[in-house]
Short mmCIF file of C-alpha atoms and ligand atoms in Angstrom, two decimals:
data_model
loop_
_atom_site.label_atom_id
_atom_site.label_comp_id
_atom_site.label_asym_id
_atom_site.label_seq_id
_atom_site.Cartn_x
_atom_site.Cartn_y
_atom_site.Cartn_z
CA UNK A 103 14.19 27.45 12.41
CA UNK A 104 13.18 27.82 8.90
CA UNK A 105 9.95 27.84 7.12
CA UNK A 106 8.50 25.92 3.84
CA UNK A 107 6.53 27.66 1.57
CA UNK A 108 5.22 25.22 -0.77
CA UNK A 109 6.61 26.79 -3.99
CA UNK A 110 6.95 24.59 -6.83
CA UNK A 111 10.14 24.49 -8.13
CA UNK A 112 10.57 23.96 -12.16
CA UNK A 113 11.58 20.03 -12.84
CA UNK A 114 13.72 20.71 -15.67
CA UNK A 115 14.69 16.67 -15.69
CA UNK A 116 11.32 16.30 -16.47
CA UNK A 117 10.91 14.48 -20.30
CA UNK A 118 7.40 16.09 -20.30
CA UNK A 119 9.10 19.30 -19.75
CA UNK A 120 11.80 18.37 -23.15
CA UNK A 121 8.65 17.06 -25.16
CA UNK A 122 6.65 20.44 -24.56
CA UNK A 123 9.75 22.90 -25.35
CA UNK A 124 10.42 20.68 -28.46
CA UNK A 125 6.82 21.16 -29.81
CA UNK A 126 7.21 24.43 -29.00
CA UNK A 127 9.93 25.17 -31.16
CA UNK A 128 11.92 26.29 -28.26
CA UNK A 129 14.86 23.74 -28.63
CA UNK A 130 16.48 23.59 -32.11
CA UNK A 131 18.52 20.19 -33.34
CA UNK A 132 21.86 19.61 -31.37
CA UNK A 133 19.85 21.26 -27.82
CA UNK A 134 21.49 19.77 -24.48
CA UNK A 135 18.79 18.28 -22.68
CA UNK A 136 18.81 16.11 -19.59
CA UNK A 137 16.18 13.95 -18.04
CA UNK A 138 15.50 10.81 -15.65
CA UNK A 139 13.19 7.45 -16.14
CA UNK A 140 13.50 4.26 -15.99
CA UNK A 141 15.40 1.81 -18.57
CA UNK A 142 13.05 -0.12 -20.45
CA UNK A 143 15.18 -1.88 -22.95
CA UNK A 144 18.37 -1.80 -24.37
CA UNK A 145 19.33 -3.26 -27.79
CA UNK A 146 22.54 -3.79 -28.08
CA UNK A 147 23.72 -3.71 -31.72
CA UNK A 148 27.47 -3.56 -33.34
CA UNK A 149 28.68 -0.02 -33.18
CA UNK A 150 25.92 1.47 -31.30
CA UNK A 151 22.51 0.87 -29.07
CA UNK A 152 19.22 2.18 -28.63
CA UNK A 153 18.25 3.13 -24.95
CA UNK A 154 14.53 3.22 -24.52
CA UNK A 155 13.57 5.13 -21.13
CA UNK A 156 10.11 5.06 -19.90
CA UNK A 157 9.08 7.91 -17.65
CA UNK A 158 5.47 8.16 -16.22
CA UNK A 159 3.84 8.37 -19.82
CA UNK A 160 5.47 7.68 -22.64
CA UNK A 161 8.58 5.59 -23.85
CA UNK A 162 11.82 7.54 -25.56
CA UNK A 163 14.72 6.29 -27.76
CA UNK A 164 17.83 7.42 -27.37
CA UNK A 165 20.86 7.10 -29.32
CA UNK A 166 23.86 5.51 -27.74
CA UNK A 167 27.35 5.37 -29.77
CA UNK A 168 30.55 4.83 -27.44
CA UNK A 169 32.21 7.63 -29.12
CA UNK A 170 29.73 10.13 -27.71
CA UNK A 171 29.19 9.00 -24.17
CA UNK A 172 32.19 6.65 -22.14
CA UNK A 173 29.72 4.09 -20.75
CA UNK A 174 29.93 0.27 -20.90
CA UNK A 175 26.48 -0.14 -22.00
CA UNK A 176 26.29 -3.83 -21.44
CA UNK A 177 26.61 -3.22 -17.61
CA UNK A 178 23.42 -0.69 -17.80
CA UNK A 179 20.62 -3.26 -16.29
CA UNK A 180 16.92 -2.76 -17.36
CA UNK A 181 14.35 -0.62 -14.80
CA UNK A 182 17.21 0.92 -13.14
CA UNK A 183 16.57 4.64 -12.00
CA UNK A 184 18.58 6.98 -14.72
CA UNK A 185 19.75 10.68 -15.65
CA UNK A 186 20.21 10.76 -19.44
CA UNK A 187 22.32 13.65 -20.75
CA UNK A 188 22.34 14.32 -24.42
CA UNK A 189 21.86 16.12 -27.57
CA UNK A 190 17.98 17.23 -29.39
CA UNK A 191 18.09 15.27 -32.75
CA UNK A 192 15.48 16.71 -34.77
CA UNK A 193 13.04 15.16 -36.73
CA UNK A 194 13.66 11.70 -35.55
CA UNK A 195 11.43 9.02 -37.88
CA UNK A 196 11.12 6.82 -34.22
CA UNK A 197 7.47 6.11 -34.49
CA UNK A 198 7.28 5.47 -30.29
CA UNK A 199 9.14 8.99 -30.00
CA UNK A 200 7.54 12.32 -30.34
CA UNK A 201 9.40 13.82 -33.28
CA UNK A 202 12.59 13.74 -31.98
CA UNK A 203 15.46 11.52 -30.52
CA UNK A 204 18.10 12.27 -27.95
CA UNK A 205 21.81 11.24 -28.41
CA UNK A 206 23.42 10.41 -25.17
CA UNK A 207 26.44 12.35 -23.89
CA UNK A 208 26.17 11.02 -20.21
CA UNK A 209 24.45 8.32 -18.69
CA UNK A 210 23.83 8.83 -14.23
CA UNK A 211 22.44 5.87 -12.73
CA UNK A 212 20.76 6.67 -9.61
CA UNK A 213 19.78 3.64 -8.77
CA UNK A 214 20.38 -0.25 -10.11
CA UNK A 215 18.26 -3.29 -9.29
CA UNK A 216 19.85 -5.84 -7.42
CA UNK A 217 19.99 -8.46 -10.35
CA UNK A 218 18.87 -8.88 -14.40
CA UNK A 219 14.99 -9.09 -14.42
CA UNK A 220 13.33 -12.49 -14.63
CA UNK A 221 11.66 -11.63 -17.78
CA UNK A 222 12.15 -8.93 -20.04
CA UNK A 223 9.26 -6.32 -19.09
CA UNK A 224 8.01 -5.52 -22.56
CA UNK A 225 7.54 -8.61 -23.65
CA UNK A 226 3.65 -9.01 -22.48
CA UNK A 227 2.38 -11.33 -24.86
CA UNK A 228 4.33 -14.37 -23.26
CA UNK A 229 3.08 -13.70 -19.87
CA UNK A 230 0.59 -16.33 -18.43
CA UNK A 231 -2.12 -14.86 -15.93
CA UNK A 232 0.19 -16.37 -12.87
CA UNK A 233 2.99 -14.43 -14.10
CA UNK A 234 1.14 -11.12 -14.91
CA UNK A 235 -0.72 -11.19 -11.34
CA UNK A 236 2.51 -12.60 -9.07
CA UNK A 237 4.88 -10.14 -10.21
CA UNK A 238 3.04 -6.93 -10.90
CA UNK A 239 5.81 -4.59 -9.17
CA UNK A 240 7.28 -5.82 -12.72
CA UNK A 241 4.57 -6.38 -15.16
CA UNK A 242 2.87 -3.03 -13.87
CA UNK A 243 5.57 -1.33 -15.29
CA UNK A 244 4.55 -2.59 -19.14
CA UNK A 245 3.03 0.08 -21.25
CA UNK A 246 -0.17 -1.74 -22.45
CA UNK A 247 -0.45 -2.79 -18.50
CA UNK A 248 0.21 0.05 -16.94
CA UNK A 249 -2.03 2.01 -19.52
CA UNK A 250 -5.31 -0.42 -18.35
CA UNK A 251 -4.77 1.14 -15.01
CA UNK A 252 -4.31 4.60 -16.31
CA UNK A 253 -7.96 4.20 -17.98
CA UNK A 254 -9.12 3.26 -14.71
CA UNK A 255 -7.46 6.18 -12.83
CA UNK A 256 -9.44 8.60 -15.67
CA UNK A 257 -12.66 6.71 -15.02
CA UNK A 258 -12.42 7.65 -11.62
CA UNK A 259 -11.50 11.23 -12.22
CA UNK A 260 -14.61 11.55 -14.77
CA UNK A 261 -16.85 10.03 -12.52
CA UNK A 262 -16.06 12.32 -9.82
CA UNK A 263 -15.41 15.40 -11.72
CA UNK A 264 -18.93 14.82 -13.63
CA UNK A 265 -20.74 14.32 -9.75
CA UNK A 266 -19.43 16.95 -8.27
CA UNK A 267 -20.29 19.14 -11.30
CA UNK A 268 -23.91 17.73 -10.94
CA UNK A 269 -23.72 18.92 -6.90
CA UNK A 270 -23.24 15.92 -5.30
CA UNK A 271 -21.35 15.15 -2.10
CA UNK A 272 -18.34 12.89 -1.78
CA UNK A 273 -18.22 10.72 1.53
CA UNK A 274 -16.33 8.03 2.99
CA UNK A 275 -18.45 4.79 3.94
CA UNK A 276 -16.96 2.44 6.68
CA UNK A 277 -15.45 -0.51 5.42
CA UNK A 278 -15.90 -2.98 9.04
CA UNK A 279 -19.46 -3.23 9.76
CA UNK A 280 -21.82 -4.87 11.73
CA UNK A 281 -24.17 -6.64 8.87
CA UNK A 282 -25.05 -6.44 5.52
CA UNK A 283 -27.04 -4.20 3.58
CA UNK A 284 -28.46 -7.74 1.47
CA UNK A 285 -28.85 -9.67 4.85
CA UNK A 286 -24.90 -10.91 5.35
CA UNK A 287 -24.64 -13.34 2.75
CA UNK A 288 -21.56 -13.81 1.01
CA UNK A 289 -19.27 -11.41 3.59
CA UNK A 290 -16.01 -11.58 4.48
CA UNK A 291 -15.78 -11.83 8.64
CA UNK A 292 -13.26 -10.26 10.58
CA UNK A 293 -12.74 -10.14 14.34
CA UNK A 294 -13.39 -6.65 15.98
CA UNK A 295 -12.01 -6.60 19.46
CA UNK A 296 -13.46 -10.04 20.27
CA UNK A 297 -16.92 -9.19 18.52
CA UNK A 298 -17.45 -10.82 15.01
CA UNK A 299 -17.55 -8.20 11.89
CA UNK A 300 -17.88 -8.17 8.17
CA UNK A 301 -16.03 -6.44 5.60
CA UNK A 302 -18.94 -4.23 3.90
CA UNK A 303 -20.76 -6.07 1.09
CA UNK A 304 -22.50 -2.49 -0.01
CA UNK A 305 -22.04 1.09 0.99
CA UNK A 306 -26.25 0.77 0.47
CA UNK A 307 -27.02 1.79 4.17
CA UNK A 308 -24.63 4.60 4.45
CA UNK A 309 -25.71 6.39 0.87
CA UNK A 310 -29.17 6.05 1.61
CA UNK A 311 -28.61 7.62 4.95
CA UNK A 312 -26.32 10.39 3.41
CA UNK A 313 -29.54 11.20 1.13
CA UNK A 314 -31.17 12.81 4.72
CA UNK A 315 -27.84 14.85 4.78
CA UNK A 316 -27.02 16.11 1.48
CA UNK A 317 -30.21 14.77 -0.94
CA UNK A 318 -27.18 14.00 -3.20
CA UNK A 319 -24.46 11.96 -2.79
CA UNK A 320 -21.65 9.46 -4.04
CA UNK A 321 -18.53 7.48 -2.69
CA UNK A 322 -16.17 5.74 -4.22
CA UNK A 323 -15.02 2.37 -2.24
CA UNK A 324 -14.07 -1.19 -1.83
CA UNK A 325 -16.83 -3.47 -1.74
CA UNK A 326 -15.91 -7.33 -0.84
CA UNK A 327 -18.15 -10.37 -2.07
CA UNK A 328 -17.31 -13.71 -0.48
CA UNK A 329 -18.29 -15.12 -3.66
CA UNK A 330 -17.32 -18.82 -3.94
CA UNK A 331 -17.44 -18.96 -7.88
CA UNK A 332 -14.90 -17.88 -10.17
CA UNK A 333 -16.17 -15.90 -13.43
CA UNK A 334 -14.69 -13.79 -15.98
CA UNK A 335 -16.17 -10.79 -14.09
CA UNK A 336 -16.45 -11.55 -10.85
CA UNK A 337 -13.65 -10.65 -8.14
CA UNK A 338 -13.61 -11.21 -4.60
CA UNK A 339 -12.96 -6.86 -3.90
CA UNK A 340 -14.10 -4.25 -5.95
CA UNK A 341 -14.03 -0.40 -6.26
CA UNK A 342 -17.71 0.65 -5.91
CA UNK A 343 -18.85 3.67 -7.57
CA UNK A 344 -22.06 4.45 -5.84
CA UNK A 345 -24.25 7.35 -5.79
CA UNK A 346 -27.92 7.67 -4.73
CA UNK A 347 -30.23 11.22 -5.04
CA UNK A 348 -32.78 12.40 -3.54
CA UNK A 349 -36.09 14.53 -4.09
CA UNK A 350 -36.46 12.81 -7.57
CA UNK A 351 -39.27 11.80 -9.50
CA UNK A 352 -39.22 8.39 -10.95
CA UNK A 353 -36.27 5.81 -12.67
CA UNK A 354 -35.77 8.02 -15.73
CA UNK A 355 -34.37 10.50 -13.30
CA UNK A 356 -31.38 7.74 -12.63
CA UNK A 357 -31.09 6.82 -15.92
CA UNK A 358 -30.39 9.87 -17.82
CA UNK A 359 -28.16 10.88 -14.76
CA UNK A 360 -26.06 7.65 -15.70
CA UNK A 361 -26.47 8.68 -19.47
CA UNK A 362 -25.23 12.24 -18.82
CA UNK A 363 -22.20 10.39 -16.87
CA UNK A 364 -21.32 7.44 -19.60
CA UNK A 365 -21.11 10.08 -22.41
CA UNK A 366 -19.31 12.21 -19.95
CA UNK A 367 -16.94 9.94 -18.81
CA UNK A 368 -16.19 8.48 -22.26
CA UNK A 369 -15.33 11.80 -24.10
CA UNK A 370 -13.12 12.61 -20.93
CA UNK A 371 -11.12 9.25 -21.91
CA UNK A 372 -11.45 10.46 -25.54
CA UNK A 373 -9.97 13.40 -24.77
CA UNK A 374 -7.39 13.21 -22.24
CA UNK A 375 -6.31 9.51 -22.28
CA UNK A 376 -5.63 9.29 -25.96
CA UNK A 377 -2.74 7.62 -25.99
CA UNK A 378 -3.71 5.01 -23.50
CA UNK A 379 -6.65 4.29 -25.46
CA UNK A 380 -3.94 4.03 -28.84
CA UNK A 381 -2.00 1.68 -26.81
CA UNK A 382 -4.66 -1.00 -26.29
CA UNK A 383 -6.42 -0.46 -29.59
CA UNK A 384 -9.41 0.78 -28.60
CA UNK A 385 -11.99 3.88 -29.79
CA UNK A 386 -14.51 5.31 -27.64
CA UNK A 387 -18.05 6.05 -29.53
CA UNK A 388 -19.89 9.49 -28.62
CA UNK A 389 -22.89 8.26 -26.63
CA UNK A 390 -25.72 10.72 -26.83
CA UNK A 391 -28.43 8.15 -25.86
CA UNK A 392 -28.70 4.93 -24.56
CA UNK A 393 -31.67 2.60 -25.51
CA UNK A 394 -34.44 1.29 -22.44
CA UNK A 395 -36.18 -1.93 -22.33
CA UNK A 396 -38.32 -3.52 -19.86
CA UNK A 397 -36.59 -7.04 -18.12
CA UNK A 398 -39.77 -8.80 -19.02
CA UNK A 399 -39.97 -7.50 -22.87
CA UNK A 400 -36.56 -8.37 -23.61
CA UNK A 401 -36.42 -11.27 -22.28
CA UNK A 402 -39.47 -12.03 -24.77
CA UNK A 403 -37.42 -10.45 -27.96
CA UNK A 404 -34.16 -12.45 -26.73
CA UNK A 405 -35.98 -15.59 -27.02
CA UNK A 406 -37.73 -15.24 -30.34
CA UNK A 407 -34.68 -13.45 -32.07
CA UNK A 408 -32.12 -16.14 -31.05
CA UNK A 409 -34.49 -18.96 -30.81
CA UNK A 410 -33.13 -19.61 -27.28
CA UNK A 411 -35.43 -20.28 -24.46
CA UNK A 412 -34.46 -19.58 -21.22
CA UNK A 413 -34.34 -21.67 -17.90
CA UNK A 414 -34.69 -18.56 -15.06
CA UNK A 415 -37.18 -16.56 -15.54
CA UNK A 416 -36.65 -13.79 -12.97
CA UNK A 417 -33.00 -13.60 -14.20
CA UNK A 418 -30.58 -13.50 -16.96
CA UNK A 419 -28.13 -16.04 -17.97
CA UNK A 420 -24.66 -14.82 -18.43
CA UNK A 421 -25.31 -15.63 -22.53
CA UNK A 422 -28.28 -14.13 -22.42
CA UNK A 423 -26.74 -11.15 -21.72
CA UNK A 424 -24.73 -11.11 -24.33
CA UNK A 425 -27.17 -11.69 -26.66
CA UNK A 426 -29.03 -8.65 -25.96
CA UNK A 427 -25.19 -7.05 -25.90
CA UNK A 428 -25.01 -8.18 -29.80
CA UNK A 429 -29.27 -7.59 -30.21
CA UNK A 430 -28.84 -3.80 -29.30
CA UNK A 431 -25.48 -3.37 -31.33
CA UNK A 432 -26.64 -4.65 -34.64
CA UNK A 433 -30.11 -3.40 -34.16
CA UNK A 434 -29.73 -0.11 -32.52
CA UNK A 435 -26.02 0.29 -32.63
CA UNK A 436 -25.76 0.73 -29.17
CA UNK A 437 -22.55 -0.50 -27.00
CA UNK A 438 -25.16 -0.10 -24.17
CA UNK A 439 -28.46 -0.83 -22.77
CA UNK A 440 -30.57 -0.57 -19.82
CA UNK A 441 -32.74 -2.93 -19.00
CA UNK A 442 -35.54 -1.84 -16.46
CA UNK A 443 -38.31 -3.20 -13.65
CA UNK A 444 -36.71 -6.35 -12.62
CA UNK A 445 -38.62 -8.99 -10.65
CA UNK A 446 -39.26 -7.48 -7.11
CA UNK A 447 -38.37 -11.55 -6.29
CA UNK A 448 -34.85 -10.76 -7.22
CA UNK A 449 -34.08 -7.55 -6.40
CA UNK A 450 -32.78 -6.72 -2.33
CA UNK A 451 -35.66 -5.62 0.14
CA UNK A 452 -35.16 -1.84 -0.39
CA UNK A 453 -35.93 -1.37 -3.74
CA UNK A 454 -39.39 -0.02 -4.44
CA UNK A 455 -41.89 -2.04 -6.24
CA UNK A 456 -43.54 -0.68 -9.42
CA UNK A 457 -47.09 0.69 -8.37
CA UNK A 458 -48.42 -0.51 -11.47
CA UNK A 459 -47.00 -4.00 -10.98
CA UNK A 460 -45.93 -5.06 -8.14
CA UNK A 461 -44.67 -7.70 -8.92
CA UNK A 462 -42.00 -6.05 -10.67
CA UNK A 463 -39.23 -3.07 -9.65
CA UNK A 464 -38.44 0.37 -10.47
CA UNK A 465 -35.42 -0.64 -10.99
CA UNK A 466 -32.18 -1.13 -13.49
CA UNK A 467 -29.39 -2.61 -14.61
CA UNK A 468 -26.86 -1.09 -17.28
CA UNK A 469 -25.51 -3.29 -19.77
CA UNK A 470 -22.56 -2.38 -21.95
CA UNK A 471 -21.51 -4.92 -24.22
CA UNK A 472 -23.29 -7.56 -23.11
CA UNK A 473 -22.12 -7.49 -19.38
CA UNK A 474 -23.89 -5.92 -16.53
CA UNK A 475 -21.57 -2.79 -15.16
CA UNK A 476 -24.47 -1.02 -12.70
CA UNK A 477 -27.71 -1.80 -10.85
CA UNK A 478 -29.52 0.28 -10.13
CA UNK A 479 -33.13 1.72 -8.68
CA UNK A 480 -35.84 3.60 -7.10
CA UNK A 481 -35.52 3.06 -3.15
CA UNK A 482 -38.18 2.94 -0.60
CA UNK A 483 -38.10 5.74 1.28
CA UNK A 484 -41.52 5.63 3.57
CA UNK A 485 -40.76 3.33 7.23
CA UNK A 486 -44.14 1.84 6.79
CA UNK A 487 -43.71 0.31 3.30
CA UNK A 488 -40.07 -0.83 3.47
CA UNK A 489 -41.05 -2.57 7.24
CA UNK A 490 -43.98 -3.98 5.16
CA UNK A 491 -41.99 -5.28 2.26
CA UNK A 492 -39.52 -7.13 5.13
CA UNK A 493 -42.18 -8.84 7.22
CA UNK A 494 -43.51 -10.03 3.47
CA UNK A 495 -39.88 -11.33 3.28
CA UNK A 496 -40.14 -12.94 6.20
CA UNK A 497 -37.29 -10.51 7.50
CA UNK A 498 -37.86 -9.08 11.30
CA UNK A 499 -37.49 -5.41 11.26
CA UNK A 500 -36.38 -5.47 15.13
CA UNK A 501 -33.11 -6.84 13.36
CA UNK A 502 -32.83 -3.86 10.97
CA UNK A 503 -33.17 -1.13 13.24
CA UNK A 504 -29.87 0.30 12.72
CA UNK A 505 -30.81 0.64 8.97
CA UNK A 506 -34.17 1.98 9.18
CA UNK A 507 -33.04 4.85 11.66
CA UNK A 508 -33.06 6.91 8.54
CA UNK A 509 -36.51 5.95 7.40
CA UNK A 510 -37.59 6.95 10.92
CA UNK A 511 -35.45 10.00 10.96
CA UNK A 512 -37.52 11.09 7.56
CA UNK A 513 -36.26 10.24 3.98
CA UNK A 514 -37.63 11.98 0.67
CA UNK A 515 -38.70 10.03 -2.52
CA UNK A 516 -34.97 8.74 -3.70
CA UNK A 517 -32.84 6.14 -5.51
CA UNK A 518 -29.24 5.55 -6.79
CA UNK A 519 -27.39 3.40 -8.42
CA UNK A 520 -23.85 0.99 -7.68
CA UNK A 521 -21.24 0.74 -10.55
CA UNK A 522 -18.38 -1.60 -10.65
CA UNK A 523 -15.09 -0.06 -11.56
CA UNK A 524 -13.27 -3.15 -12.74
CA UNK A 525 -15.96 -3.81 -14.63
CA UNK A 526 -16.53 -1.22 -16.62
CA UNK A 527 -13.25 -0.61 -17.50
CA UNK A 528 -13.01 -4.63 -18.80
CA UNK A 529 -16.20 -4.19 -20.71
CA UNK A 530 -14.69 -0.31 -22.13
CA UNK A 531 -11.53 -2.19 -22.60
CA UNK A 532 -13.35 -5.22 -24.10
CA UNK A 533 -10.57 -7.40 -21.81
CA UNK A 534 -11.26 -11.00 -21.36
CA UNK A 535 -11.36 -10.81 -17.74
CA UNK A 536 -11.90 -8.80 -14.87
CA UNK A 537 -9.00 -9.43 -12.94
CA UNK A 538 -6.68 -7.34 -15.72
CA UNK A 539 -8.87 -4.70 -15.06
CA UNK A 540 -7.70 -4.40 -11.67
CA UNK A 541 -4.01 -3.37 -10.52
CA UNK A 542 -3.69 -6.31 -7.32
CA UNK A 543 -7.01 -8.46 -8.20
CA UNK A 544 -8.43 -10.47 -5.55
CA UNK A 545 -9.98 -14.29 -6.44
CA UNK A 546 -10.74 -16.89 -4.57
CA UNK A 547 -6.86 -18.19 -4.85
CA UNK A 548 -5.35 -14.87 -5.01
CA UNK A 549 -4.32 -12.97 -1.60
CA UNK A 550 -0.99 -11.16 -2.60
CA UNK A 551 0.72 -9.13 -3.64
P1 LIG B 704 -23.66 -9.81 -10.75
O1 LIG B 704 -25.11 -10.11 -11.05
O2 LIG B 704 -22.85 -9.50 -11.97
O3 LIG B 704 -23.02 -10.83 -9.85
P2 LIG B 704 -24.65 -8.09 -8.70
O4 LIG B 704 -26.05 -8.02 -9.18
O5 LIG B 704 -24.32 -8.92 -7.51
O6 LIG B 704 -23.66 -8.46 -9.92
P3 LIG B 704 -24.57 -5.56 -7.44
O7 LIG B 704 -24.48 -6.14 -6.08
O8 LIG B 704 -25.84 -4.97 -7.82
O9 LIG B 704 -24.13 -6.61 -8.51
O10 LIG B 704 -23.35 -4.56 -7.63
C1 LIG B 704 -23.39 -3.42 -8.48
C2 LIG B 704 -22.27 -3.48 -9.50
O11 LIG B 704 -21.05 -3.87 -8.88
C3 LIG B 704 -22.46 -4.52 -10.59
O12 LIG B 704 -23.24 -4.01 -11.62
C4 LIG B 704 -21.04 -4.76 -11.05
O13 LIG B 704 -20.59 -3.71 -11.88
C5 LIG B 704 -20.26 -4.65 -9.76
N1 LIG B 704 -20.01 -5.97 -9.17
C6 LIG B 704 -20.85 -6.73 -8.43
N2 LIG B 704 -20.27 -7.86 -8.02
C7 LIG B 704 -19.01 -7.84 -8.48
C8 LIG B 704 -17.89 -8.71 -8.38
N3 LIG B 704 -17.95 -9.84 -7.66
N4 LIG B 704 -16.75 -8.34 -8.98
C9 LIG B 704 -16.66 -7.18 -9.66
N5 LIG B 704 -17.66 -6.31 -9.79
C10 LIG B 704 -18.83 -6.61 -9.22
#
């Protein structure tokens, strides 16, 4: 018997590992380096090529002449699994490499595809959305692609990092439920043992419920729509960033919570994701505030500024939207915008009315660039008012007893908020549509891969 002890061992194959020692001054021109990645491209030219390996994070030219390294090049097939041996050459002009270049002495391949790729992998800009979405253990692999789903792996980390920095608790909400937190419209059914199930619409129930446990609390999880229509930025599954607090006083509470978290998360990207954010051309602004407007008022400003009346009044048109996206940039030069105390006619059963109005919510959306990314709101937390706003409904409470359990079990004064993933990274991104925001998107005529 033997034990394991966990200690790292020192990946010296690691390009990372090359990159750091060469900024460090700590390998001179003419260094023997090794290292493994993928091969991205080769370009063959008359007495020599250029091998460009991509590893997790960057890409890397090297130098390939046949009187260095006995290799028939034209046999090396792109994204197979390499060890590159070669020599440092300093100061390398290569604007995709880091100051230097590597001229190859060896080439290892560990492991060869099958076949020549359908498509060559860097070439992105010929790829319709069929293409993109039906072969993404290939398209993935491109640098601008891959580097959209990077951004959304660091708005994850930032949105956790900031909540659990702001002392909330991280739980996992069940995915199979019974019903649905809006009254089971729109779910996905599944068969459970014989029983009918849905796939859950909302972690709503569970967060609110948490709030008894932990006053403050967040998840992160897939949320599924059975939404027939097909939108820029709508999919059929979703990563759900939800949180919801407890023992606060009002909506300004939420929102400069979700302020504090924006301008987090965005100097986060700033910071650490630089290069992803190089790759697709885009710059993060510092956010120190976001501007507040009341549903009702800008609705009113929307319609005399633009001269555009509207048809609902209890919601907002898709281009109404981004009219206030373009009113609050020009005006206020703000990428962002709540807007606050929706109709209580449009808003889901649990959300508090305003005590002033009741006709109205304490409630929220955020807006950021003209698209909705979060809703959010005050929640109501006494058993007598929320089984008073149902029966008003015409909703039975005898059929929500599972989900007021916690109002009987005793809630405090509370609210929260739900945030898309895919869809604030598209808006962040500014991507046409939703579905590149998301690594295996899910529409109404997409199941695999
Ligand atoms: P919308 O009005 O845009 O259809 P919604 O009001 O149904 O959204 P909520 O149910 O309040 O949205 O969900 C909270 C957040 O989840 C939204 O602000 C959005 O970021 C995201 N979201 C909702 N539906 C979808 C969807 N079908 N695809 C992707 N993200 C979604």
């Amino acid at each position: 018997m033997e034990f394991v002890s966990g200690k790292k061992a020192a990946d010296t194959c690691d390009l990372e590992h090359i990159v750091e020692e060469y900024r460090a001054k700590k390998l001179a021109n003419g260094a023997k380096v090794s290292f493994t990645g993928f091969v991205y491209n080769v370009r063959i030219k008359k007495n020599f090529s250029f091998v460009v390996i991509r590893n997790h994070k960057r890409l890397f030219q090297c130098f390939f002449s046949p009187e260095n390294c006995r290799f028939n090049i034209e046999s090396l097939r792109e994204e197979s699994a390499v060890k590159i041996t070669g020599t440092v050459v300093a100061d390398s002009p290569c604007k995709i490499n880091p100051g230097f270049e590597v001229s190859i002495t060896k080439i290892e391949v560990l492991s060869a595809p099958p076949a020549a790729q359908p498509f060559p992998i860097y070439k992105a800009a010929d790829w319709s959305d069929e293409v993109l979405f039906d072969n993404r253990a290939l398209t993935l692999r491109n640098t601008r692609h891959r580097a959209i789903i990077k951004i959304s792996s660091g708005v994850l980390t930032g949105f956790r990092d900031f909540m659990i920095a702001e002392g909330f608790t991280e739980f996992v909400p069940p995915s199979i439920v019974e019903g649905g937190a809006e009254g089971g419209a729109d779910m996905f059914s599944v068969d459970y043992f014989g029983k009918p199930a849905f796939l859950t619409q909302s972690p709503q129930q569970y967060k609110q419920l948490m709030v008894g446990v932990f006053t403050k609390v967040f998840c992160v999880s897939p949320v599924f729509r059975a939404e027939k229509h097909s939108t820029s930025r709508h999919i059929n599954e979703f990563a759900g960033l939800d949180l919801e607090m407890g023992f606060i006083k009002g909506l300004d509470d939420l929102l400069r919570l979700e302020t504090r978290m924006m301008s987090y998360i965005f100097n986060f990207l700033r910071a650490d994701y630089a290069d992803e954010l190089a790759e697709l051309g885009v710059e993060l602004a510092e956010i120190k505030q976001i501007p507040k407007i009341k549903f009702a008022e800008v609705k009113q400003l929307i319609k005399a500024e633009y001269n555009r009346p509207y048809r609902d009044e209890h919601d907002f048109e898709p281009e109404e939207e981004k009219l206030i996206g373009k009113y609050f940039k020009e005006k206020h030069n703000s990428d962002f915008v709540f807007i606050t105390h929706y109709p209580s006619a449009k808003r889901p059963f649990y959300t508090l009315d305003d005590p002033q109005n009741p006709e109205y919510t304490l409630s929220f959306d955020l807006l950021l660039n003209g698209t909705e990314i979060t809703t959010g709101g005050m929640r109501i937390h006494d058993y007598h008012a929320q089984t008073d706003k149902m029966r008003a409904r015409g909703l039975n409470p005898d059929h929500f007893t599972d989900y007021l359990a916690m109002h009987r079990a005793g809630l405090p004064p509370h609210g929260g908020m739900g945030i898309g993933l895919e869809r604030l990274v598209m808006r962040l991104l500014r991507l046409d549509n939703i579905k590149h925001a998301a690594a295996f998107p899910r529409d109404r005529d997409r199941l695999k891969p």
